[in-house]
Tab-separated table of C-alpha atoms in Angstrom:
chain	number	residue	atom	x	y	z
A	52	MET	CA	-0.071	0.081	0.035
A	53	SER	CA	1.408	3.300	-0.903
A	54	VAL	CA	1.292	6.214	1.184
A	55	MET	CA	0.567	9.911	-0.187
A	56	GLU	CA	3.621	12.183	-0.003
A	57	ASN	CA	2.678	15.116	2.365
A	58	PRO	CA	1.972	18.300	0.209
A	59	ALA	CA	4.377	20.281	2.135
A	60	ALA	CA	7.161	17.766	1.684
A	61	LEU	CA	6.554	17.581	-1.978
A	62	ALA	CA	6.534	21.283	-2.378
A	63	ALA	CA	9.931	21.310	-0.412
A	64	ARG	CA	11.510	18.780	-2.597
A	65	GLU	CA	10.482	20.741	-5.636
A	66	GLU	CA	12.065	23.715	-4.259
A	67	ASP	CA	15.477	21.754	-3.579
A	68	ALA	CA	15.372	20.404	-7.174
A	69	LEU	CA	15.091	24.023	-8.427
A	70	ALA	CA	17.759	25.600	-6.205
A	71	PRO	CA	20.818	24.810	-8.370
A	72	LEU	CA	18.917	26.365	-11.407
A	73	LEU	CA	18.051	29.400	-9.308
A	74	ALA	CA	21.616	29.838	-8.056
A	75	GLU	CA	23.119	29.660	-11.459
A	76	ILE	CA	20.545	32.517	-12.701
A	77	ARG	CA	21.797	34.639	-9.927
A	78	ALA	CA	25.420	34.140	-10.652
A	79	ARG	CA	24.973	34.869	-14.496
A	80	ARG	CA	22.325	37.529	-14.544
A	81	ASP	CA	24.775	40.173	-14.910
A	82	GLU	CA	26.027	38.200	-18.099
A	83	PHE	CA	22.538	37.919	-19.420
A	84	ALA	CA	22.099	41.478	-18.961
A	85	ALA	CA	25.177	42.571	-20.635
A	86	GLN	CA	24.827	40.557	-23.871
A	87	ARG	CA	20.832	41.460	-23.770
A	88	PHE	CA	19.726	37.836	-24.209
A	89	VAL	CA	19.463	34.560	-22.399
A	90	PRO	CA	21.925	32.292	-24.459
A	91	LYS	CA	20.889	28.868	-25.653
A	92	ASP	CA	23.040	26.843	-23.170
A	93	PHE	CA	20.945	28.141	-20.610
A	94	ILE	CA	17.642	27.851	-22.277
A	95	ALA	CA	18.522	24.200	-22.608
A	96	GLN	CA	18.719	24.194	-18.763
A	97	LEU	CA	15.133	25.559	-18.447
A	98	LYS	CA	14.109	22.936	-20.739
A	99	LYS	CA	15.510	20.140	-18.172
A	100	ALA	CA	13.606	22.029	-15.686
A	101	GLY	CA	10.362	21.524	-17.603
A	102	VAL	CA	9.496	25.179	-18.249
A	103	TYR	CA	9.109	24.516	-22.181
A	104	ARG	CA	6.977	21.392	-21.957
A	105	ALA	CA	4.622	22.910	-19.317
A	106	ALA	CA	2.141	23.971	-22.116
A	107	THR	CA	2.788	21.294	-24.777
A	108	PRO	CA	-0.024	18.948	-25.271
A	109	GLN	CA	0.065	15.898	-23.277
A	110	CYS	CA	-0.520	13.731	-26.341
A	111	PHE	CA	2.898	15.106	-27.523
A	112	GLY	CA	4.746	14.549	-24.166
A	113	GLY	CA	3.787	17.823	-22.204
A	114	SER	CA	3.840	17.552	-18.506
A	115	GLY	CA	0.140	18.761	-18.041
A	116	MET	CA	1.158	21.574	-15.455
A	117	SER	CA	-1.526	23.618	-14.398
A	118	PRO	CA	-1.886	27.279	-14.834
A	119	MET	CA	-1.150	27.924	-11.082
A	120	GLY	CA	1.662	25.532	-11.036
A	121	PHE	CA	3.368	27.423	-13.995
A	122	LEU	CA	2.750	30.823	-12.697
A	123	GLN	CA	4.299	29.852	-9.397
A	124	LEU	CA	7.288	28.348	-11.252
A	125	ILE	CA	7.883	31.835	-13.041
A	126	GLU	CA	7.375	33.556	-9.935
A	127	ARG	CA	10.417	31.773	-8.494
A	128	ILE	CA	12.669	32.218	-11.340
A	129	SER	CA	11.820	35.781	-11.594
A	130	ALA	CA	12.714	36.268	-7.922
A	131	ALA	CA	16.191	35.221	-9.165
A	132	ASP	CA	16.175	37.338	-12.204
A	133	ALA	CA	13.076	38.975	-14.080
A	134	SER	CA	14.873	38.706	-17.414
A	135	VAL	CA	15.140	35.066	-17.102
A	136	GLY	CA	11.505	34.729	-15.722
A	137	TRP	CA	10.262	36.809	-18.546
A	138	VAL	CA	11.848	34.692	-21.301
A	139	ALA	CA	10.820	31.449	-19.217
A	140	SER	CA	7.045	32.756	-19.154
A	141	PHE	CA	7.073	31.968	-22.882
A	142	GLY	CA	6.932	28.264	-21.990
A	143	SER	CA	3.305	28.811	-21.848
A	144	ALA	CA	3.209	29.831	-25.549
A	145	SER	CA	2.228	26.516	-26.759
A	146	VAL	CA	-1.419	27.363	-25.722
A	147	TYR	CA	-1.332	29.569	-28.820
A	148	LEU	CA	0.223	26.750	-30.981
A	149	ALA	CA	-2.670	24.496	-29.912
A	150	ALA	CA	-4.612	26.368	-32.660
A	151	LEU	CA	-2.538	24.917	-35.271
A	152	PRO	CA	-3.589	21.961	-37.196
A	153	ARG	CA	-2.997	18.675	-35.365
A	154	GLU	CA	-0.788	17.365	-37.832
A	155	THR	CA	1.519	20.480	-37.927
A	156	GLN	CA	1.726	20.192	-34.181
A	157	ALA	CA	3.066	16.716	-34.508
A	158	LYS	CA	5.681	17.971	-36.750
A	159	LEU	CA	6.467	20.782	-34.248
A	160	TYR	CA	7.031	18.126	-31.300
A	161	ALA	CA	8.563	15.367	-33.251
A	162	LYS	CA	11.900	15.859	-31.580
A	163	GLY	CA	10.337	16.163	-28.258
A	164	PRO	CA	8.186	18.431	-26.179
A	165	ASP	CA	10.640	20.952	-25.085
A	166	LEU	CA	9.729	23.599	-27.720
A	167	THR	CA	10.764	26.988	-27.337
A	168	PHE	CA	8.499	29.562	-29.453
A	169	ALA	CA	9.091	33.531	-29.707
A	170	GLY	CA	6.820	35.869	-31.282
A	171	GLY	CA	6.790	39.361	-33.009
A	172	LEU	CA	3.287	39.606	-33.151
A	173	PHE	CA	2.995	43.323	-33.359
A	174	PRO	CA	2.565	45.591	-35.251
A	175	ILE	CA	0.392	43.453	-37.486
A	176	GLN	CA	1.680	43.375	-41.026
A	177	PRO	CA	-0.475	42.852	-44.450
A	178	ALA	CA	0.303	39.522	-46.052
A	179	THR	CA	-0.669	38.443	-49.234
A	180	GLN	CA	-2.765	35.171	-49.416
A	181	VAL	CA	-1.447	33.035	-52.346
A	182	GLU	CA	-2.343	29.357	-53.277
A	183	GLY	CA	-1.387	27.112	-50.328
A	184	GLY	CA	-0.556	29.899	-48.090
A	185	TRP	CA	0.773	33.422	-47.397
A	186	MET	CA	3.658	35.407	-48.724
A	187	VAL	CA	4.920	37.295	-45.403
A	188	ASP	CA	7.064	40.267	-45.549
A	189	GLY	CA	7.632	43.178	-42.847
A	190	THR	CA	9.114	43.817	-39.443
A	191	TRP	CA	7.748	43.225	-35.928
A	192	LYS	CA	8.749	44.469	-32.742
A	193	PHE	CA	9.284	42.850	-28.977
A	194	ALA	CA	10.231	39.347	-29.901
A	195	SER	CA	11.294	38.231	-26.395
A	196	GLY	CA	13.435	35.333	-26.354
A	197	SER	CA	13.978	35.318	-29.934
A	198	LYS	CA	17.633	34.346	-30.030
A	199	GLY	CA	16.928	31.135	-28.142
A	200	ALA	CA	13.519	30.145	-29.985
A	201	ASP	CA	13.102	26.695	-31.943
A	202	VAL	CA	10.363	28.615	-34.040
A	203	LEU	CA	9.297	32.227	-34.455
A	204	GLY	CA	6.005	33.848	-34.924
A	205	VAL	CA	4.848	36.868	-36.497
A	206	GLY	CA	1.456	38.609	-36.756
A	207	ILE	CA	-0.127	39.059	-40.283
A	208	GLY	CA	-3.383	40.313	-41.694
A	209	ALA	CA	-6.448	41.428	-39.448
A	210	ALA	CA	-8.634	38.472	-39.826
A	211	VAL	CA	-9.016	35.111	-41.700
A	212	PRO	CA	-11.031	35.797	-44.810
A	213	GLY	CA	-14.739	34.465	-44.532
A	214	GLN	CA	-14.445	33.961	-40.653
A	215	ALA	CA	-15.927	36.207	-38.248
A	216	GLY	CA	-13.940	38.041	-35.588
A	217	SER	CA	-10.582	40.395	-35.909
A	218	LYS	CA	-8.156	38.289	-34.061
A	219	PRO	CA	-4.861	38.349	-35.836
A	220	ARG	CA	-3.286	35.578	-37.759
A	221	THR	CA	0.164	34.199	-36.751
A	222	ALA	CA	2.808	32.634	-39.347
A	223	VAL	CA	5.189	30.239	-37.746
A	224	LEU	CA	8.502	29.980	-39.270
A	225	PRO	CA	11.883	28.445	-38.638
A	226	PRO	CA	14.630	30.718	-37.285
A	227	GLU	CA	16.711	30.524	-40.609
A	228	GLN	CA	13.670	32.324	-42.325
A	229	VAL	CA	13.961	35.111	-40.103
A	230	GLU	CA	16.391	37.994	-39.368
A	231	ILE	CA	16.794	39.168	-35.841
A	232	ILE	CA	17.444	43.042	-35.683
A	233	ASP	CA	19.577	43.381	-32.623
A	234	ASN	CA	18.030	46.422	-31.256
A	235	TRP	CA	17.050	45.822	-27.625
A	236	ASP	CA	18.379	48.875	-25.884
A	237	VAL	CA	16.172	49.736	-22.942
A	238	MET	CA	16.226	50.418	-19.235
A	239	GLY	CA	14.970	47.181	-17.707
A	240	LEU	CA	14.322	43.632	-18.518
A	241	LEU	CA	17.770	43.885	-20.310
A	242	GLY	CA	18.488	40.134	-20.746
A	243	THR	CA	14.985	39.125	-22.327
A	244	GLY	CA	16.642	39.789	-25.983
A	245	SER	CA	13.228	41.383	-27.174
A	246	HIS	CA	14.557	42.295	-30.403
A	247	ASP	CA	12.829	43.136	-33.748
A	248	LEU	CA	12.267	40.375	-36.304
A	249	LYS	CA	12.219	40.891	-40.042
A	250	VAL	CA	10.867	38.624	-42.769
A	251	SER	CA	11.474	39.163	-46.332
A	252	GLN	CA	9.022	37.629	-48.768
A	253	GLN	CA	8.800	34.159	-47.349
A	254	PHE	CA	6.065	31.675	-48.230
A	255	VAL	CA	4.355	30.101	-45.090
A	256	PRO	CA	1.928	27.228	-45.890
A	257	GLU	CA	-1.470	27.867	-44.535
A	258	GLU	CA	-1.064	24.957	-42.097
A	259	TRP	CA	1.586	26.811	-40.451
A	260	THR	CA	-0.541	29.748	-39.381
A	261	PHE	CA	-2.968	30.043	-36.673
A	262	ILE	CA	-5.387	32.538	-35.310
A	263	ARG	CA	-3.982	33.981	-31.932
A	264	GLY	CA	-6.428	32.869	-29.371
A	265	GLY	CA	-8.292	30.799	-31.818
A	266	GLU	CA	-9.995	27.608	-31.163
A	267	PRO	CA	-7.506	24.781	-30.168
A	268	THR	CA	-7.240	21.831	-32.110
A	269	ILE	CA	-6.662	19.483	-29.155
A	270	ASP	CA	-9.038	19.082	-26.418
A	271	GLU	CA	-6.934	19.264	-23.404
A	272	PRO	CA	-7.826	21.236	-20.013
A	273	LEU	CA	-5.056	23.658	-20.322
A	274	TYR	CA	-6.457	24.805	-23.825
A	275	ARG	CA	-9.864	25.718	-22.422
A	276	TYR	CA	-8.207	28.249	-20.119
A	277	PRO	CA	-8.685	31.748	-21.619
A	278	THR	CA	-5.508	32.236	-23.719
A	279	ILE	CA	-4.958	35.977	-23.729
A	280	ALA	CA	-5.386	36.281	-19.958
A	281	TYR	CA	-3.072	33.543	-19.301
A	282	ALA	CA	-0.557	35.287	-21.514
A	283	ALA	CA	-1.079	38.533	-19.395
A	284	GLN	CA	-0.542	36.625	-16.102
A	285	VAL	CA	2.429	34.831	-17.163
A	286	LEU	CA	4.090	38.236	-17.726
A	287	ALA	CA	2.512	40.059	-14.624
A	288	VAL	CA	3.697	37.207	-12.355
A	289	VAL	CA	7.336	38.125	-13.079
A	290	ASN	CA	6.584	41.403	-11.005
A	291	LEU	CA	5.520	39.410	-7.928
A	292	GLY	CA	8.853	37.521	-8.028
A	293	VAL	CA	10.807	41.071	-8.556
A	294	ALA	CA	8.796	42.419	-5.487
A	295	ARG	CA	9.697	39.507	-3.278
A	296	ALA	CA	13.355	39.983	-4.233
A	297	ALA	CA	13.019	43.594	-3.374
A	298	ILE	CA	11.566	43.004	0.068
A	299	ASP	CA	14.218	40.261	0.637
A	300	GLU	CA	17.106	42.757	-0.199
A	301	ILE	CA	15.799	45.320	2.331
A	302	ASN	CA	15.752	42.642	4.921
A	303	GLN	CA	19.377	41.532	4.264
A	304	MET	CA	20.313	45.154	4.537
A	305	SER	CA	18.334	46.019	7.630
A	306	GLY	CA	20.751	45.002	9.971
A	307	GLY	CA	23.867	45.669	8.050
A	308	ARG	CA	26.025	48.891	8.232
A	309	VAL	CA	25.231	52.250	9.666
A	310	ALA	CA	24.303	54.898	7.242
A	311	ILE	CA	26.965	57.211	6.127
A	312	THR	CA	25.228	60.054	8.025
A	313	GLY	CA	25.479	58.130	11.412
A	314	ALA	CA	21.648	57.478	11.113
A	315	PRO	CA	20.331	54.242	12.833
A	316	LYS	CA	20.508	50.724	10.976
A	317	LEU	CA	17.258	50.147	8.864
A	318	ALA	CA	15.714	47.847	11.235
A	319	ASP	CA	16.100	50.260	14.120
A	320	ARG	CA	13.919	52.726	12.135
A	321	SER	CA	10.198	52.673	12.789
A	322	TYR	CA	9.113	54.075	9.330
A	323	VAL	CA	11.195	51.164	7.728
A	324	ARG	CA	9.672	48.557	9.866
A	325	ILE	CA	6.017	49.955	9.079
A	326	GLU	CA	6.768	50.397	5.313
A	327	VAL	CA	8.127	46.743	4.991
A	328	ALA	CA	5.102	45.514	6.841
A	329	LYS	CA	2.898	47.224	4.412
A	330	ALA	CA	4.711	45.955	1.519
A	331	GLU	CA	4.299	42.470	2.649
A	332	ALA	CA	0.714	42.762	3.228
A	333	LYS	CA	0.222	44.442	0.033
A	334	LEU	CA	2.114	41.737	-2.031
A	335	ARG	CA	0.725	38.717	-0.348
A	336	SER	CA	-2.807	39.938	-0.987
A	337	ALA	CA	-2.127	40.457	-4.608
A	338	ARG	CA	-0.731	37.239	-4.990
A	339	ALA	CA	-3.416	35.605	-2.999
A	340	PHE	CA	-5.792	37.245	-5.553
A	341	LEU	CA	-4.164	35.756	-8.565
A	342	TYR	CA	-3.707	32.113	-7.237
A	343	ASP	CA	-7.289	32.153	-5.736
A	344	ALA	CA	-8.809	33.378	-9.126
A	345	THR	CA	-6.704	31.214	-11.174
A	346	GLY	CA	-7.542	28.099	-9.070
A	347	GLU	CA	-11.164	28.787	-9.010
A	348	VAL	CA	-11.279	29.130	-12.766
A	349	TRP	CA	-9.212	26.055	-13.487
A	350	ASN	CA	-11.209	24.111	-11.011
A	351	SER	CA	-14.249	25.104	-12.960
A	352	ILE	CA	-12.869	24.141	-16.327
A	353	LEU	CA	-11.604	20.651	-14.819
A	354	ALA	CA	-15.415	20.270	-13.636
A	355	GLY	CA	-16.490	20.536	-17.554
A	356	ASN	CA	-17.861	24.108	-17.149
A	357	PRO	CA	-17.608	26.610	-20.164
A	358	VAL	CA	-15.491	29.752	-19.323
A	359	THR	CA	-17.492	32.748	-18.558
A	360	PRO	CA	-16.742	36.340	-19.697
A	361	GLU	CA	-16.999	37.366	-15.953
A	362	GLN	CA	-14.109	34.732	-15.443
A	363	VAL	CA	-11.936	35.862	-18.307
A	364	SER	CA	-12.350	39.327	-16.939
A	365	LEU	CA	-11.497	38.448	-13.548
A	366	LEU	CA	-8.127	36.713	-14.879
A	367	ARG	CA	-7.205	39.864	-16.667
A	368	LEU	CA	-7.734	41.795	-13.537
A	369	THR	CA	-5.367	39.728	-11.683
A	370	ALA	CA	-2.878	40.257	-14.165
A	371	VAL	CA	-3.025	43.977	-14.000
A	372	GLU	CA	-3.176	44.150	-10.290
A	373	ILE	CA	0.036	42.237	-9.507
A	374	ALA	CA	1.994	44.050	-12.246
A	375	LYS	CA	0.934	47.228	-10.535
A	376	VAL	CA	1.595	46.050	-7.007
A	377	GLY	CA	4.867	44.339	-7.880
A	378	ASN	CA	5.972	47.697	-9.173
A	379	GLU	CA	4.735	49.802	-6.195
A	380	VAL	CA	6.360	47.566	-3.538
A	381	THR	CA	9.732	47.442	-5.502
A	382	GLN	CA	9.725	51.289	-5.817
A	383	ALA	CA	8.968	51.502	-2.036
A	384	MET	CA	11.752	49.248	-1.130
A	385	PHE	CA	14.139	51.155	-3.381
A	386	GLY	CA	12.914	54.331	-1.399
A	387	LEU	CA	13.859	52.705	1.708
A	388	ALA	CA	17.376	51.778	0.908
A	389	GLY	CA	18.325	55.405	0.734
A	390	THR	CA	21.432	56.494	-0.873
A	391	THR	CA	22.814	53.168	-1.153
A	392	ALA	CA	20.536	52.101	-3.738
A	393	ILE	CA	21.674	54.728	-6.216
A	394	TYR	CA	24.635	52.787	-7.487
A	395	SER	CA	24.378	50.969	-10.732
A	396	HIS	CA	25.618	47.744	-9.182
A	397	HIS	CA	23.133	47.353	-6.261
A	398	PRO	CA	20.472	44.835	-6.850
A	399	LEU	CA	17.511	47.190	-5.990
A	400	GLN	CA	18.669	49.333	-9.163
A	401	ARG	CA	17.844	46.083	-11.274
A	402	TYR	CA	14.745	45.400	-9.429
A	403	LEU	CA	13.432	48.992	-9.875
A	404	ARG	CA	14.016	49.044	-13.673
A	405	ASP	CA	12.725	45.475	-14.257
A	406	ALA	CA	9.357	46.111	-12.496
A	407	ALA	CA	8.759	49.187	-14.115
A	408	VAL	CA	9.376	47.576	-17.591
A	409	VAL	CA	6.874	44.866	-16.778
A	410	LYS	CA	4.171	47.445	-15.749
A	411	GLN	CA	4.408	49.312	-19.107
A	412	HIS	CA	3.433	46.033	-20.905
A	413	ALA	CA	0.358	46.766	-23.235
A	414	PHE	CA	-1.370	43.658	-21.615
A	415	LEU	CA	-0.919	45.412	-18.180
A	416	GLY	CA	-1.828	48.994	-18.754
A	417	GLU	CA	-4.542	50.909	-16.902
A	418	GLY	CA	-7.015	50.423	-19.513
A	419	ILE	CA	-7.631	46.753	-18.444
A	420	TYR	CA	-9.237	48.106	-15.271
A	421	ASP	CA	-11.552	49.733	-17.491
A	422	GLY	CA	-12.246	46.518	-19.366
A	423	ALA	CA	-12.813	44.539	-16.208
A	424	GLY	CA	-14.943	47.433	-14.560
A	425	ALA	CA	-17.179	47.351	-17.900
A	426	VAL	CA	-17.637	43.616	-17.476
A	427	THR	CA	-18.587	44.117	-13.669
A	428	LEU	CA	-20.951	46.525	-14.521
A	429	GLY	CA	-22.802	44.824	-17.299
A	430	VAL	CA	-21.637	47.001	-20.293
A	431	PRO	CA	-19.468	46.122	-23.207
A	432	PRO	CA	-15.841	46.154	-22.575
A	433	MET	CA	-13.286	47.612	-24.963
A	434	PRO	CA	-12.596	45.471	-28.238
A	435	GLY	CA	-10.421	42.561	-27.670
A	436	PHE	CA	-10.640	42.431	-23.854
A	437	LEU	CA	-12.460	39.072	-23.791
């Protein structure tokens, strides 16, 4: 008779298994930032950790990881380095690829389930529909993780002729058919390698294109989870990891050296203790909101229920909220550190810049609150919100 492992013991064992990877991330994060991308040798390690099979269909060897499990994984990686967490978050991108024909997916995963997909989906570029497919030409921005990708995607057209809706079509190409324009020069998330992609008159067969957020061709629970909402969540959760790292940094500093002005140590200052406590409560509240809502929707899906507009709206609301709170907490911790944190080598410099860039993503802007409020009040939200 087998004995079920204690959940706490299981979590501890999984944490121990991830510890060497997190230690290497911390040791190499300056390297990743300096070269402005996560190299393929480290992408291979993320593959070994199961990051890139998390959203692969189980019928092709995917791990069947739940949205909550994946979000927690990205959160932990992001506490070690936001750029690596951001690149790893695209391990969820196979939920998009599930809209490809099943036969195409079989070819994609023929060499194994650990597939890295990166996309420069915007701005949508017009493509010419020809016999058997599309002629693709143009330049796209923000292709995070492109230098470590096995396949690349670009956004074409505005809609599929003859089909309702306005969701963009994505063309999937091998890296040799795409030029990566090395122009990622930004204030934060330096190591994500979110360069531009350029495609010059390449033919893409119809079966290698899909509608972003379109109906999946494989029926597994993960592909019933709202695609765009999930895409926002996996990016936003990076800020939970960053904010946690920022609080931990202040905790380490609190009993350290006396300030150059002779002021008391951080831990001896009442305003520091108060702000750290507020930050802890704020971060844990946002985190609980994320995982409570995610678990609620996931359990409903597993029970066979269709996803409702209210659930989609709730998930999108979790994403914008954790991105905002993570940024606010990180800013507060930077402020508590005082003059020490102004030096470019200080960890809080990195956290401050990374958290700010996460918050700037289009999926995580203030307009999402408007969309969520509209759904709550029973009026039509902005186009593309649901």
